[in-house]
PDB file of C-alpha atoms in Angstrom:
ATOM      1  CA  MET O   1     -24.167  25.973   2.398  1.00  0.00           C
ATOM      2  CA  ALA O   2     -21.995  28.116   0.134  1.00  0.00           C
ATOM      3  CA  ARG O   3     -18.672  26.919   0.401  1.00  0.00           C
ATOM      4  CA  ASP O   4     -15.534  29.829   1.106  1.00  0.00           C
ATOM      5  CA  VAL O   5     -13.899  29.008  -2.054  1.00  0.00           C
ATOM      6  CA  ARG O   6     -10.636  30.750  -0.450  1.00  0.00           C
ATOM      7  CA  THR O   7      -8.496  28.136   0.366  1.00  0.00           C
ATOM      8  CA  THR O   8      -4.460  28.133   1.361  1.00  0.00           C
ATOM      9  CA  ALA O   9      -2.125  25.639   0.468  1.00  0.00           C
ATOM     10  CA  ALA O  10      -2.396  23.858   4.074  1.00  0.00           C
ATOM     11  CA  ASP O  11      -5.887  23.483   3.150  1.00  0.00           C
ATOM     12  CA  LEU O  12      -5.372  21.135   0.704  1.00  0.00           C
ATOM     13  CA  LEU O  13      -3.642  17.013   0.705  1.00  0.00           C
ATOM     14  CA  THR O  14      -1.459  15.504  -1.807  1.00  0.00           C
ATOM     15  CA  VAL O  15      -3.477  11.533  -2.121  1.00  0.00           C
ATOM     16  CA  ARG O  16      -0.309  10.814  -0.424  1.00  0.00           C
ATOM     17  CA  GLN O  17      -0.884  12.509   2.886  1.00  0.00           C
ATOM     18  CA  VAL O  18      -5.079  10.649   2.143  1.00  0.00           C
ATOM     19  CA  LEU O  19      -4.254   7.661   1.509  1.00  0.00           C
ATOM     20  CA  ASP O  20      -1.785   8.278   5.032  1.00  0.00           C
ATOM     21  CA  GLU O  21      -4.544   9.839   6.689  1.00  0.00           C
ATOM     22  CA  LEU O  22      -7.085   6.703   5.949  1.00  0.00           C
ATOM     23  CA  GLY O  23      -4.490   3.810   7.782  1.00  0.00           C
ATOM     24  CA  GLY O  24      -2.651   3.614   4.649  1.00  0.00           C
ATOM     25  CA  ILE O  25      -5.114   2.265   1.775  1.00  0.00           C
ATOM     26  CA  SER O  26      -2.815   1.603  -1.405  1.00  0.00           C
ATOM     27  CA  ARG O  27      -2.947   3.908  -4.094  1.00  0.00           C
ATOM     28  CA  ARG O  28      -4.523   1.106  -6.479  1.00  0.00           C
ATOM     29  CA  THR O  29      -7.666   1.403  -3.611  1.00  0.00           C
ATOM     30  CA  PHE O  30      -7.867   5.457  -4.384  1.00  0.00           C
ATOM     31  CA  TYR O  31      -8.372   5.656  -7.964  1.00  0.00           C
ATOM     32  CA  ARG O  32     -10.699   2.413  -8.048  1.00  0.00           C
ATOM     33  CA  TRP O  33     -12.728   4.504  -5.756  1.00  0.00           C
ATOM     34  CA  ARG O  34     -12.525   7.544  -7.913  1.00  0.00           C
ATOM     35  CA  GLU O  35     -13.921   5.432 -10.360  1.00  0.00           C
ATOM     36  CA  LEU O  36     -16.761   3.932  -8.563  1.00  0.00           C
ATOM     37  CA  ARG O  37     -16.914   7.610  -8.000  1.00  0.00           C
ATOM     38  CA  LEU O  38     -16.776   6.511  -3.239  1.00  0.00           C
ATOM     39  CA  ALA O  39     -13.802   8.829  -3.066  1.00  0.00           C
ATOM     40  CA  PRO O  40     -14.129  12.297  -2.078  1.00  0.00           C
ATOM     41  CA  ALA O  41     -14.154  14.897  -4.400  1.00  0.00           C
ATOM     42  CA  CYS O  42     -11.344  15.848  -5.809  1.00  0.00           C
ATOM     43  CA  ILE O  43      -9.515  19.006  -7.682  1.00  0.00           C
ATOM     44  CA  ARG O  44      -7.051  18.641 -10.666  1.00  0.00           C
ATOM     45  CA  LEU O  45      -4.666  21.008 -10.293  1.00  0.00           C
ATOM     46  CA  PRO O  46      -3.746  22.180 -13.646  1.00  0.00           C
ATOM     47  CA  ASN O  47      -0.379  20.011 -13.652  1.00  0.00           C
ATOM     48  CA  GLY O  48      -3.039  17.300 -13.735  1.00  0.00           C
ATOM     49  CA  GLU O  49      -1.781  16.234  -9.952  1.00  0.00           C
ATOM     50  CA  LEU O  50      -5.035  15.859  -7.547  1.00  0.00           C
ATOM     51  CA  ARG O  51      -5.770  17.418  -3.866  1.00  0.00           C
ATOM     52  CA  VAL O  52      -8.380  17.251  -1.302  1.00  0.00           C
ATOM     53  CA  ARG O  53      -9.183  20.006   0.939  1.00  0.00           C
ATOM     54  CA  ARG O  54      -9.329  18.576   4.989  1.00  0.00           C
ATOM     55  CA  ASP O  55     -12.944  19.758   4.803  1.00  0.00           C
ATOM     56  CA  VAL O  56     -14.222  17.771   2.130  1.00  0.00           C
ATOM     57  CA  LEU O  57     -12.266  14.757   3.714  1.00  0.00           C
ATOM     58  CA  ASN O  58     -13.657  15.917   7.296  1.00  0.00           C
ATOM     59  CA  ASP O  59     -16.842  15.788   5.526  1.00  0.00           C
ATOM     60  CA  TRP O  60     -16.045  12.290   3.582  1.00  0.00           C
ATOM     61  CA  LEU O  61     -15.121  10.422   6.669  1.00  0.00           C
ATOM     62  CA  ALA O  62     -18.353  11.531   9.089  1.00  0.00           C
ATOM     63  CA  ASP O  63     -20.826  10.804   6.740  1.00  0.00           C
ATOM     64  CA  ARG O  64     -19.568   7.038   6.654  1.00  0.00           C
ATOM     65  CA  ALA O  65     -19.210   6.949  10.320  1.00  0.00           C
ATOM     66  CA  GLU O  66     -21.081   3.695  11.322  1.00  0.00           C
ATOM     67  CA  GLY O  67     -24.432   4.890  12.969  1.00  0.00           C
ATOM     68  CA  ALA O  68     -24.469   7.747  10.986  1.00  0.00           C
ATOM     69  CA  ALA O  69     -28.022   9.259  10.094  1.00  0.00           C
ATOM     70  CA  SER O  70     -28.689   9.224   6.627  1.00  0.00           C
TER      71      SER O  70
END
């Protein structure tokens, strides 16, 4: 399914916002997950900062729900 590439700033979460939504995991844990390719897909902005699309985070969480169909 193709995604609509138009994204508003409100649809993009900072790393801090993602950490807070995940129950306050550490920044180190998040970046370790990125190294292991376990974190949700991120967008790297021209200034080097990362953002995560709200829908990508929601899908990532749904995929990890216990009892989720594989």
